[in-house]
Coordinates of C-alpha atoms in Angstrom, one line a residue:
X27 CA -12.6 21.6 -15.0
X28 CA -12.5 25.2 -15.1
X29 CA -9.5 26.9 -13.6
X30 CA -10.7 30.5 -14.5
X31 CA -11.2 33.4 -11.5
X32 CA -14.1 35.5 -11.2
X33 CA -13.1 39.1 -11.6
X34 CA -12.6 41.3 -8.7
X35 CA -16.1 41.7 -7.3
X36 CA -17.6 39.2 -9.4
X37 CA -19.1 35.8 -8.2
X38 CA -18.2 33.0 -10.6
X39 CA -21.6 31.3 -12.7
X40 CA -22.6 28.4 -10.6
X41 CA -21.5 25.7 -12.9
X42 CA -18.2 27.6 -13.2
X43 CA -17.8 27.9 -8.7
X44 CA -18.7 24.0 -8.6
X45 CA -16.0 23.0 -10.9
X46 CA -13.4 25.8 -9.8
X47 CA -10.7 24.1 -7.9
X48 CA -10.7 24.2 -4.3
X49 CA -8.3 27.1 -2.8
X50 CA -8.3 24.9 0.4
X51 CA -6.7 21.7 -1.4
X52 CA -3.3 21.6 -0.4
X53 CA -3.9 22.4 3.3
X54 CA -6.2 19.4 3.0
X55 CA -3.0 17.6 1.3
X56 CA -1.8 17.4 4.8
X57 CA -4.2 15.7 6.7
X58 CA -5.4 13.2 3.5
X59 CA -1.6 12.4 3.4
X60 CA -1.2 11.9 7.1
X61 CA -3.9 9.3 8.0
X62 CA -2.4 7.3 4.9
X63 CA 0.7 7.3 6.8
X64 CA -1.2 5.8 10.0
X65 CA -2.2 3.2 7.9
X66 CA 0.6 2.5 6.5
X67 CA 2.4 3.0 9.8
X68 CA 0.3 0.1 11.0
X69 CA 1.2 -2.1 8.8
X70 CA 5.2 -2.4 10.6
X71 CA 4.9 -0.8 13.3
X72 CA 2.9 -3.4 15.7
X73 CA 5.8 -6.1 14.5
X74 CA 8.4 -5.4 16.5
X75 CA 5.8 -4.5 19.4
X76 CA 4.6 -8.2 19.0
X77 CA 7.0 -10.3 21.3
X78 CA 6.1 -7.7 24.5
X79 CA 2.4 -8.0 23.7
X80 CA 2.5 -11.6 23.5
X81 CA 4.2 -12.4 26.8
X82 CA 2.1 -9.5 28.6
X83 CA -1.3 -11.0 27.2
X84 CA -0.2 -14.6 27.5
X85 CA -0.7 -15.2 23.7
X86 CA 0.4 -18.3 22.3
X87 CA 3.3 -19.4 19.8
X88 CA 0.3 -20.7 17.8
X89 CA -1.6 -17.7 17.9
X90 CA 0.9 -15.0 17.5
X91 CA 0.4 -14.3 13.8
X92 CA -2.9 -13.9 14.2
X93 CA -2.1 -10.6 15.5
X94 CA -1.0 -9.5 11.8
X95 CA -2.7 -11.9 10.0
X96 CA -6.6 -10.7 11.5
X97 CA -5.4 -7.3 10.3
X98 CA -4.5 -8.3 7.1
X99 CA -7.0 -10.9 6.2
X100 CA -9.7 -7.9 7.5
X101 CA -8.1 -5.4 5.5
X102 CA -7.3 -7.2 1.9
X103 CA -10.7 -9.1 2.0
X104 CA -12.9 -5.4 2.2
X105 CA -10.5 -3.2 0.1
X106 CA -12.3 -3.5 -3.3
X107 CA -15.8 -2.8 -1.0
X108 CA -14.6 0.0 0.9
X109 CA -13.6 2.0 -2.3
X110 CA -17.2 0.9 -3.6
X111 CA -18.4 2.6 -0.2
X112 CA -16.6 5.6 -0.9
X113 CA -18.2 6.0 -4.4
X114 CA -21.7 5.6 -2.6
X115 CA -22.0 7.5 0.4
X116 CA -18.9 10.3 -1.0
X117 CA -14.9 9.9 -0.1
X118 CA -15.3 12.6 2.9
X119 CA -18.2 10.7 4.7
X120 CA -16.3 7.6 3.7
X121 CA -13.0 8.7 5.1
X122 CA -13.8 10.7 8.2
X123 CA -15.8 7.1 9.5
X124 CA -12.8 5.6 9.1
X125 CA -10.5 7.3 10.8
X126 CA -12.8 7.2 13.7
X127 CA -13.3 3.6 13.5
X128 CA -9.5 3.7 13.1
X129 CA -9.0 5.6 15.9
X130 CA -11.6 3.2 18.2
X131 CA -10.0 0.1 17.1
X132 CA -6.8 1.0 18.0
X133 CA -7.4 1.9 21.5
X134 CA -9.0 -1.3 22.2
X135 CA -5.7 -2.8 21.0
X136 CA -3.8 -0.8 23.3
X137 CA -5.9 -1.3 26.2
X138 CA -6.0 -5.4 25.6
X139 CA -6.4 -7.5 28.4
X140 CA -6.0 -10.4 26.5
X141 CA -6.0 -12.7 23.2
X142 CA -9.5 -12.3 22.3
X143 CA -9.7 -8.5 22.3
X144 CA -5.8 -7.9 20.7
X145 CA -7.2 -9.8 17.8
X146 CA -10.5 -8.3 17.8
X147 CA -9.0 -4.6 17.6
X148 CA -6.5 -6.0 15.0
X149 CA -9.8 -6.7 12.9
X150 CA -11.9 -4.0 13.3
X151 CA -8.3 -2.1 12.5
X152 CA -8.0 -3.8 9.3
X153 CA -12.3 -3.2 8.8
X154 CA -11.7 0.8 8.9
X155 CA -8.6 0.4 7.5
X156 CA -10.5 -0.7 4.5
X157 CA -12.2 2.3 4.4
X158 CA -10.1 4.9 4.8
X159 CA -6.8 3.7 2.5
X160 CA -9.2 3.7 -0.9
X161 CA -11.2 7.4 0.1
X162 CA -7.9 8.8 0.9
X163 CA -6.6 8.1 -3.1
X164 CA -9.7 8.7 -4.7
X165 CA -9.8 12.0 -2.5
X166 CA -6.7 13.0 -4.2
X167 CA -7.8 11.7 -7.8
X168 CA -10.8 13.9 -7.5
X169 CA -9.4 16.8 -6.4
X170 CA -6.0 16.9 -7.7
X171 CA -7.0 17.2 -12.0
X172 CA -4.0 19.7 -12.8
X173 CA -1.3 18.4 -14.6
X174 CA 1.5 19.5 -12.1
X175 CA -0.8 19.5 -9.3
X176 CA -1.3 16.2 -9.9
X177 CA 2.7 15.4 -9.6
X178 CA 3.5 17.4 -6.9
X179 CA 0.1 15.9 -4.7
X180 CA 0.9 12.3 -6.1
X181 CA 4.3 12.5 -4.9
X182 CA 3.8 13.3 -1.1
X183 CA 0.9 10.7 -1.3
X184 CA 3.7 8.2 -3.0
X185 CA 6.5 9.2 -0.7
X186 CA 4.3 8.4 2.7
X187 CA 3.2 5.0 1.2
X188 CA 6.8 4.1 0.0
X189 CA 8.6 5.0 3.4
X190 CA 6.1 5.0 5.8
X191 CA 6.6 1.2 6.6
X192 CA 10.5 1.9 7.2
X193 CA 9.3 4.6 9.6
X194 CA 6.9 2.2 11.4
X195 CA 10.1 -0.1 12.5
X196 CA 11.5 3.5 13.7
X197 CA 9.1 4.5 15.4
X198 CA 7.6 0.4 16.6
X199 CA 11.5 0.0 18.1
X200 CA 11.3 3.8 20.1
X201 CA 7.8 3.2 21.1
X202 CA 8.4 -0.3 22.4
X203 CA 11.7 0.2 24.1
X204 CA 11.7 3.8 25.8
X205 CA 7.6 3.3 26.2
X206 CA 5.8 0.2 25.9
X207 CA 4.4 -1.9 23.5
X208 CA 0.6 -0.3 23.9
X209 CA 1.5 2.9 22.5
X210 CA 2.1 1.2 19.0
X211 CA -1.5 1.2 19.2
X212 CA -2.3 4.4 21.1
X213 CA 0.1 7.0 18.5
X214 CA -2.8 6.3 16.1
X215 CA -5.2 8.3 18.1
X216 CA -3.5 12.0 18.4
X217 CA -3.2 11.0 14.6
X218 CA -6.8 10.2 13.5
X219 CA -7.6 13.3 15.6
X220 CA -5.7 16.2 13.9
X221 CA -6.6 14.4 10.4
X222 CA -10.3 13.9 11.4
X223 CA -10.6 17.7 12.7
X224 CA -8.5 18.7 9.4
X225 CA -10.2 17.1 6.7
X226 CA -13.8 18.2 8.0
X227 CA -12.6 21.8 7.9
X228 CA -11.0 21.4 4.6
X229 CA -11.9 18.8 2.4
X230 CA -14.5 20.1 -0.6
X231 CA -15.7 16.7 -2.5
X232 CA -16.2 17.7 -5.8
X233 CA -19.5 18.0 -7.0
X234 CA -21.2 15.0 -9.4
X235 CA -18.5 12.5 -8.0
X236 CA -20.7 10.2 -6.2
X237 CA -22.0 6.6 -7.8
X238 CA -25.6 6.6 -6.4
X239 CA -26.2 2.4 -7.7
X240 CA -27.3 0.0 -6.0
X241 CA -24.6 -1.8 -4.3
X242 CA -23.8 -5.2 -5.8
X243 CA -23.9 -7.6 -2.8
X244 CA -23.3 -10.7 -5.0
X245 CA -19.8 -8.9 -5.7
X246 CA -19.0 -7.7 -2.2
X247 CA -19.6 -11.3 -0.7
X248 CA -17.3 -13.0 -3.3
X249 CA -14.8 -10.6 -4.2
X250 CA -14.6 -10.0 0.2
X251 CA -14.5 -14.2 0.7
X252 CA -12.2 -14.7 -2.3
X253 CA -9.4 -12.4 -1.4
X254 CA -9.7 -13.1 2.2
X255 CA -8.9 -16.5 0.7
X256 CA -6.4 -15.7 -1.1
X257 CA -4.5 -14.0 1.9
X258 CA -5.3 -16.6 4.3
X259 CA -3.5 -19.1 2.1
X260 CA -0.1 -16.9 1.5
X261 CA -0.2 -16.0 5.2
X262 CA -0.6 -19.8 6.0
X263 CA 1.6 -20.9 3.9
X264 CA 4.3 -18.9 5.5
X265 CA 4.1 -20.9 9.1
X266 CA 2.5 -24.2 7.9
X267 CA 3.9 -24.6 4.3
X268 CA 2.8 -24.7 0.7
X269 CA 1.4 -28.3 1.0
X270 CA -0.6 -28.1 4.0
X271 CA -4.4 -28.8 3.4
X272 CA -5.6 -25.8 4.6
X273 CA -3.1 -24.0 2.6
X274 CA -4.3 -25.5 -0.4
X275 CA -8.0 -25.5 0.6
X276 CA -7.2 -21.8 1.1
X277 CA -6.2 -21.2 -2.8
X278 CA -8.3 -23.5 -4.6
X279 CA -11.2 -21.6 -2.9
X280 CA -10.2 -18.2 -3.6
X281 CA -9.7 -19.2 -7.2
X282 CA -12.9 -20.4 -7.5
X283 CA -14.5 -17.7 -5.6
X284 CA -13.2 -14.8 -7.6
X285 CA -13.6 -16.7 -11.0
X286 CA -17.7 -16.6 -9.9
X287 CA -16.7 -12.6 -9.0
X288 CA -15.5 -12.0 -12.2
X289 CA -18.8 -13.7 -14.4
X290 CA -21.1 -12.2 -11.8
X291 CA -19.4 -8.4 -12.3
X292 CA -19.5 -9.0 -16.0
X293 CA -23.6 -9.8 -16.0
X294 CA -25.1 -6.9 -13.3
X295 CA -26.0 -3.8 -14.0
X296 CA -24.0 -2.1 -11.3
X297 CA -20.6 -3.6 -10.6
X298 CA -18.9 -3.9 -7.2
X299 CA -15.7 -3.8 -9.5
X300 CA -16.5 -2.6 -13.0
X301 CA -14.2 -4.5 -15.7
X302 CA -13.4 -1.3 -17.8
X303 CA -11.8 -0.7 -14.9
X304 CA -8.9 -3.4 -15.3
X305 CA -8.9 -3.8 -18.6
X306 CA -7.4 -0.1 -19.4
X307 CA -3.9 -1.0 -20.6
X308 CA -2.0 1.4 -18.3
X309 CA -4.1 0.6 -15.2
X310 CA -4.0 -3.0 -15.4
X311 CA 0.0 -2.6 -15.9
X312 CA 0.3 -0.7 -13.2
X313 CA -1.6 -2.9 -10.7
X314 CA 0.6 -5.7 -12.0
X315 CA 4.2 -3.9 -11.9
X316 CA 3.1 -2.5 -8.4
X317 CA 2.3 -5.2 -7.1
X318 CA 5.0 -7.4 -8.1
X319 CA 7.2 -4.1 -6.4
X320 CA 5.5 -5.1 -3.4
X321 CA 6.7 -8.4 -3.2
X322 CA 10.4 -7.7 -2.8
X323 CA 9.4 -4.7 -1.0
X324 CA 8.1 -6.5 1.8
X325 CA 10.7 -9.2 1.7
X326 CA 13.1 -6.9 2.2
X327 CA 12.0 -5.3 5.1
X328 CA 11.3 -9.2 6.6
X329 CA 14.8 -10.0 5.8
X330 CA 16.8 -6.6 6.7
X331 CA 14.7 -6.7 10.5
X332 CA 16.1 -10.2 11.2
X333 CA 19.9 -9.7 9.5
X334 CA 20.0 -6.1 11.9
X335 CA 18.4 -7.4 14.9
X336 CA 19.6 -11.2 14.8
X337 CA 22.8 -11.5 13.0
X338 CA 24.1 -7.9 13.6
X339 CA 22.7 -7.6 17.1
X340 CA 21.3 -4.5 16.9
X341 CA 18.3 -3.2 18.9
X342 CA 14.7 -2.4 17.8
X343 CA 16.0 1.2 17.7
X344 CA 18.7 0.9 16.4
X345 CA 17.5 -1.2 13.0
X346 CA 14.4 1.1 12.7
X347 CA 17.3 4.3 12.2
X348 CA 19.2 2.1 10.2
X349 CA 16.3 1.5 7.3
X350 CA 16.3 5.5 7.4
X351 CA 18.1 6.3 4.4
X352 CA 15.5 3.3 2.3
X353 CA 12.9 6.3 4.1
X354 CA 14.8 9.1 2.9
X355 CA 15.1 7.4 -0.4
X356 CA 11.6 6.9 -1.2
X357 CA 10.8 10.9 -0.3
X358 CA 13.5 12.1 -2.7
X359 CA 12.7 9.9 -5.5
X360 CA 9.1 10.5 -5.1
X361 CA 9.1 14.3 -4.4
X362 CA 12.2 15.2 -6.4
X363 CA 12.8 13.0 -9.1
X364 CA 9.2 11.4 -9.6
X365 CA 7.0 14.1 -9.6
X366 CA 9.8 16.9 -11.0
X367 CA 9.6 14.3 -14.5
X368 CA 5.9 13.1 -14.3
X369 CA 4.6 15.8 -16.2
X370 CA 8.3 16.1 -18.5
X371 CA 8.2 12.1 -19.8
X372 CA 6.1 8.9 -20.5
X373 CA 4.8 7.1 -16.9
X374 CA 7.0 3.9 -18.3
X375 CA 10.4 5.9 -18.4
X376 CA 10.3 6.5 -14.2
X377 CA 8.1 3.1 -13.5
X378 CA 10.9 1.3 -15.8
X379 CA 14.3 2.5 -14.7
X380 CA 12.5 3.0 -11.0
X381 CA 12.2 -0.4 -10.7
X382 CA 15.3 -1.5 -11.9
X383 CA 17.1 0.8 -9.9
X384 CA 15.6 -1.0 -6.8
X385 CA 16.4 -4.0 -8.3
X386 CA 20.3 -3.1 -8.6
X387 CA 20.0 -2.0 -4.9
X388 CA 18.3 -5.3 -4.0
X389 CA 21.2 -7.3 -6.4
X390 CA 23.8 -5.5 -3.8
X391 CA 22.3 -7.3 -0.7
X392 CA 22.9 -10.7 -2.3
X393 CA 26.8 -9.9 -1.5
X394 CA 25.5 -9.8 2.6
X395 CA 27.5 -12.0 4.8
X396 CA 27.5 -12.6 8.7
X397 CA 30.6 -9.4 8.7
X398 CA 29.3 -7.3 6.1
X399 CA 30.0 -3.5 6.7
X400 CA 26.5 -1.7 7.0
X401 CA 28.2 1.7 5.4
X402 CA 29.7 -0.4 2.3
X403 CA 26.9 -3.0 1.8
X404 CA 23.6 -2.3 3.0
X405 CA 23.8 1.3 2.8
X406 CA 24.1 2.1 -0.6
X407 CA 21.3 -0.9 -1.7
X408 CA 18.7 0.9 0.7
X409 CA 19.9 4.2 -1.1
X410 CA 19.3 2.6 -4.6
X411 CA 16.0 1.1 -3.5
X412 CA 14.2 4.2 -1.6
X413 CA 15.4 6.4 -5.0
X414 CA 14.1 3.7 -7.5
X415 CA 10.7 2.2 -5.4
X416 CA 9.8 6.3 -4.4
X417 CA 10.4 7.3 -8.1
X418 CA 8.2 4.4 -9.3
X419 CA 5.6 3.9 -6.7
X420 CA 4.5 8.3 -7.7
X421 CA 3.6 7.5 -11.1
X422 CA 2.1 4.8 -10.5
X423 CA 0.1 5.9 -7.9
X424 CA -1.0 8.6 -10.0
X425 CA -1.7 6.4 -13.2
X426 CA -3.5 3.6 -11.6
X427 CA -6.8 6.6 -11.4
X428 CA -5.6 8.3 -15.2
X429 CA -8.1 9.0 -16.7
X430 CA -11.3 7.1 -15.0
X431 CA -14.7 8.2 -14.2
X432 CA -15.3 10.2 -10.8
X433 CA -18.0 7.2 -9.8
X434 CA -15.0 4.6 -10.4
X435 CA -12.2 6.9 -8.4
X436 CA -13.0 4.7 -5.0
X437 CA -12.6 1.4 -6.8
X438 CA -9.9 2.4 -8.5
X439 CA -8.2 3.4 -5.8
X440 CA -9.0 0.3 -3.8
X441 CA -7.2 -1.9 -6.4
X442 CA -4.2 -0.3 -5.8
X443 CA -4.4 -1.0 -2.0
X444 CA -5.4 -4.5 -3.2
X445 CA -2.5 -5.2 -4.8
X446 CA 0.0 -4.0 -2.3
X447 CA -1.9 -5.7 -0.1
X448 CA -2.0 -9.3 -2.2
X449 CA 1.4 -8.2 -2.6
X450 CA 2.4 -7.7 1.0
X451 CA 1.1 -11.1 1.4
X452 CA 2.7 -13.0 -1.2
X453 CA 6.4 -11.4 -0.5
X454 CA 6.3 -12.2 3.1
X455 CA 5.0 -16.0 2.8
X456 CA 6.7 -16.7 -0.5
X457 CA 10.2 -14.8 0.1
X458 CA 10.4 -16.0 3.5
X459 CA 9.3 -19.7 2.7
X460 CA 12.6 -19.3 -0.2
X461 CA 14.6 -18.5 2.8
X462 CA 13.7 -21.1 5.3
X463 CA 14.4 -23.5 2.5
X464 CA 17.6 -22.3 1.7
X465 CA 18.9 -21.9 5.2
X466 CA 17.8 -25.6 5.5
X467 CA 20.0 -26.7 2.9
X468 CA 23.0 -24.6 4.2
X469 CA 22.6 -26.3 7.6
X470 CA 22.3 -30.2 5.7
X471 CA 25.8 -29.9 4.1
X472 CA 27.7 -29.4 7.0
X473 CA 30.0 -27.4 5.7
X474 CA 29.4 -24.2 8.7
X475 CA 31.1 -25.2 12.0
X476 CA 31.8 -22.0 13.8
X477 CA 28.4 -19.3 13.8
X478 CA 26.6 -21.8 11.7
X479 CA 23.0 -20.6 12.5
X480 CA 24.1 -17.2 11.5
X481 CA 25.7 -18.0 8.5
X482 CA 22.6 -20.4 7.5
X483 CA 20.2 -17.6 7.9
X484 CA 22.1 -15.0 5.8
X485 CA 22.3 -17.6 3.2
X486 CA 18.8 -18.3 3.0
X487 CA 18.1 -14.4 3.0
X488 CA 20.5 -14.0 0.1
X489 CA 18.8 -16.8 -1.9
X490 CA 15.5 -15.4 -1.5
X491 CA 16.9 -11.8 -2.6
X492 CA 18.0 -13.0 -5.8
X493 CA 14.6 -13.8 -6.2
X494 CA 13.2 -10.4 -5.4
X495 CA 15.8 -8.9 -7.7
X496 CA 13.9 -11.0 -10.6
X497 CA 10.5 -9.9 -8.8
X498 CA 11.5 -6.2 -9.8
X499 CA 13.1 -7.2 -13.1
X500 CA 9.7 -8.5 -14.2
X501 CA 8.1 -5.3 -12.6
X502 CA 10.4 -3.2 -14.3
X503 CA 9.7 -5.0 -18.1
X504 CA 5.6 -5.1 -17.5
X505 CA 5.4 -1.6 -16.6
X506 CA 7.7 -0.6 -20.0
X507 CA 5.5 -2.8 -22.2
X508 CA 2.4 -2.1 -20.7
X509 CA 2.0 1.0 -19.8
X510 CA 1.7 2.7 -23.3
X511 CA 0.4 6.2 -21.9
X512 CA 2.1 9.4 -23.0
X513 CA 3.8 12.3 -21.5
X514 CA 0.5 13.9 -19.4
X515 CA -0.7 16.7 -21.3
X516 CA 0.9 15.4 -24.5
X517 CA -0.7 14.7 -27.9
X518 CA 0.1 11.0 -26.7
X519 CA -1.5 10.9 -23.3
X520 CA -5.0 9.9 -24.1
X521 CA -6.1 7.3 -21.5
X522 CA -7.6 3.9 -22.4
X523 CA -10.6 5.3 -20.5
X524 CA -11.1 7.6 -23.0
X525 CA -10.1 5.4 -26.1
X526 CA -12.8 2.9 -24.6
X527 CA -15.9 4.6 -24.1
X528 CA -17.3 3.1 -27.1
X529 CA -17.1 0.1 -25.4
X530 CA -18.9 1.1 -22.2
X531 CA -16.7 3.8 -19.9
X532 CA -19.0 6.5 -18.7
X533 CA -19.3 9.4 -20.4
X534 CA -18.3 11.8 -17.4
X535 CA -14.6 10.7 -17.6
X536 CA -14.2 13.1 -20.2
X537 CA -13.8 16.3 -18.1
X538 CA -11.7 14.1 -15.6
X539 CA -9.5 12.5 -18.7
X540 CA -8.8 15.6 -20.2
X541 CA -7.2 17.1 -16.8
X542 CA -5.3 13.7 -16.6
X543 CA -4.1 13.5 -20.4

């Protein structure tokens, strides 16, 4: 991509103006970066809204967690076809549908009148959702082909996705205590306005980015079926248990169903997910080490809410200011430390020692007891785990489209989504299903006489965090070994996309790849 001005009072060849970078791109930074924080928002913030909503709409003990689950399930199942959508009909048309859809959905959650249309709106949340988180990133991997460009617009996008679900408990606690529990759903439409009137005024697709196959319904119906599957089970599991028959159903079907994805994708012309796409060293590392981040991510947020709120007392507002500093964290190792060093060293020397950073902080919360001191214990661990996850999650963000084709950017993108979404999943059944079994245990030797619920629970919370520290230990080691790539815009930095094409990348990722390194 060109980067060369016309001089004064002369117009730039066409080929030349196509490529040349758009002067509007960082104002359309702004509004890309702030509907990915209404989705990730979402993701929290409806939590600690969910015991008002469920006595006002008469929901059921049963039915509760289908208010995060039909937003989940929705959302993971049509990840990997919304970023095919956004190579087919172009990331702006893509995004701009779904923050409307977005927007819609979410005032039919806040204007419920009952169980039926809360988990509708949660759906049809989780449907748009879909499209929107996968054309925001590719957005940004299309636009953004400057080596620091790159790092500075990769580390807002990283900071919003690492501390926006901290901020979601801020603002879930404020909005449900001082409002009520509707306008959890309501803030999202002032959002999805100012982004939607933003990013039409601003956002210049590149030209040539668009994938123009057919789409491969084969592909969307298993890989859609298969990971809905696959987080149906993990979110089962979590209230029914690991050997319940659904549970079980739930897993053997979603390995069967994306087994028959991956030999359908390997014999069509036109891919929903092309393989190249995963089997890139680097990319397929980072997917892995991010989403294993993820995992302990999401346990501790589970785990710090009910420690705050039911051991410590504190109210909704009061635990969504005290995960500020995990917030503050993730912006500073992002924005600071993240994309300061992108461009300086290898992607495996922040994803590395980012992860095991967190994991230190996470090692520190293993010392919590019913009395422990917010300022000496929990404090400095959410310190140590914003810094390491925000320094971390801005590489990898960045890495996980090094390098590809512009057709692929959507799906590429998607994949990240996926696996912090799989991720999501898997931390909150599996981490919390640790806990529950460890508190258990606590309670069956009898040892606890005086507070011994409370005790109990913080044991089972520690035991779990132990394994969350492994989680990022293991995250920590594949990203190292895996992720081979060199310093971008070193001699080093070639991209398995490029290494590869003899065995099937496009051509057109050359331009793209030799922005990237």
């Amino acid at each position: 991509m060109s980067t060369t001005s016309a001089p004064a009072g002369r117009a730039l060849p066409p080929d030349q103006a196509a490529d040349a970078p758009d002067p509007r791109r960082w104002k359309a930074l702004v509004f890309i970066a702030l509907a990915q924080l209404m989705v990730v928002l979402d993701a929290t913030i409806v939590n600690i809204a969910l015991p008002s909503a469920q006595q006002d709409l008469g929901i059921t003990d049963g039915n509760r967690q289908w208010v995060i689950t039909a937003y989940a399930l929705a959302f993971g199942g049509l990840l990997l076809f919304g970023g095919r959508i956004s190579d087919l009909w172009g990331r702006k048309r893509t995004f701009l549908t779904g923050l409307v859809g977005f927007a819609l959905a979410s005032a039919l959650g806040g204007a419920a009148d009952g169980q039926a249309l809360m988990l509708g709106a949660r759906a049809l949340q989780g449907v748009f959702g879909a499209l929107l988180a996968p054309a925001a990133l590719s957005l940004l991997a299309v636009t953004f082909t400057d080596v620091r460009e790159r790092a500075k617009a990769f580390g807002v996008y990283g900071a919003i996705a690492g501390a926006g679900g901290a901020i979601g408990l801020l603002l879930g606690g404020v909005l449900t205590e001082y409002l009520n529990w509707r306008w959890t759903f309501f803030v999202n439409i002032p959002i999805a306005a100012v982004a939607f009137v933003g990013a039409y005024l601003l956002i210049r697709e590149p030209a040539r980015a668009r994938d123009r196959a057919p789409l491969d319904i084969p592909g969307v119906v298993l890989s859609t079926t298969g990971l809905v599957s696959l987080v149906h089970g993990f979110t089962r599991a979590e209230t029914h248990g690991w050997s319940d028959s659904l549970t079980v159903g739930s897993f053997v079907a979603a390995g069967v169903l994306l087994l028959a994805f991956v030999l359908v994708e390997r014999r069509v012309a036109a891919p929903l997910l092309p393989l190249r796409v995963l089997m890139d060293r680097n990319r397929g590392g980072v997917y892995l080490s991010l989403g294993l981040a993820v995992i302990a991510m999401f346990g501790l947020f589970l785990f710090l809410t009910y420690y705050l709120q039911v051991v410590q007392g504190y109210s909704p507002v009061r635990t969504g200011f005290a995960f500020l500093p995990m917030s503050a964290g993730m912006i500073i190792g992002s924005t600071q430390i993240g994309a300061r060093l992108m461009t300086r060293v290898p992607p495996r020397l922040l994803l590395g020692p980012g992860f095991l950073a967190a994991a230190v902080g996470m090692l520190l919360l293993t010392q919590l007891e019913v009395g422990s001191s917010y300022a000496a214990v929990v404090l400095p661990a959410q310190v140590l785990l914003g810094l390491g996850l925000g320094t971390a999650f801005m590489p990898a963000m960045s890495m996980a489209t090094h390098g590809i084709a512009p057709r692929d950017a959507g799906v590429a993108s998607a994949m990240v989504n996926t696996s912090q979404q799989v991720g999501g999943a898997i931390g909150t059944a599996l981490l919390n299903t640790i806990a529950a079994s460890a508190t258990a245990s606590y309670l069956a030797t009898g040892e606890a006489v005086r507070r011994v619920q409370a005790e109990a629970m913080v044991a089972g919370f520690t035991q779990a965090i132990w394994w969350a520290v492994g989680i990022l230990a293991v995250a920590a080691a594949l990203a190292v070994t895996l992720v081979t790539a060199g310093r971008p815009g070193g001699p080093a930095a070639a991209s398995g996309d490029a290494r590869d094409k003899g065995a099937g990348e496009h051509a057109e990722a050359a331009p793209v790849a030799a922005h990237l390194g």
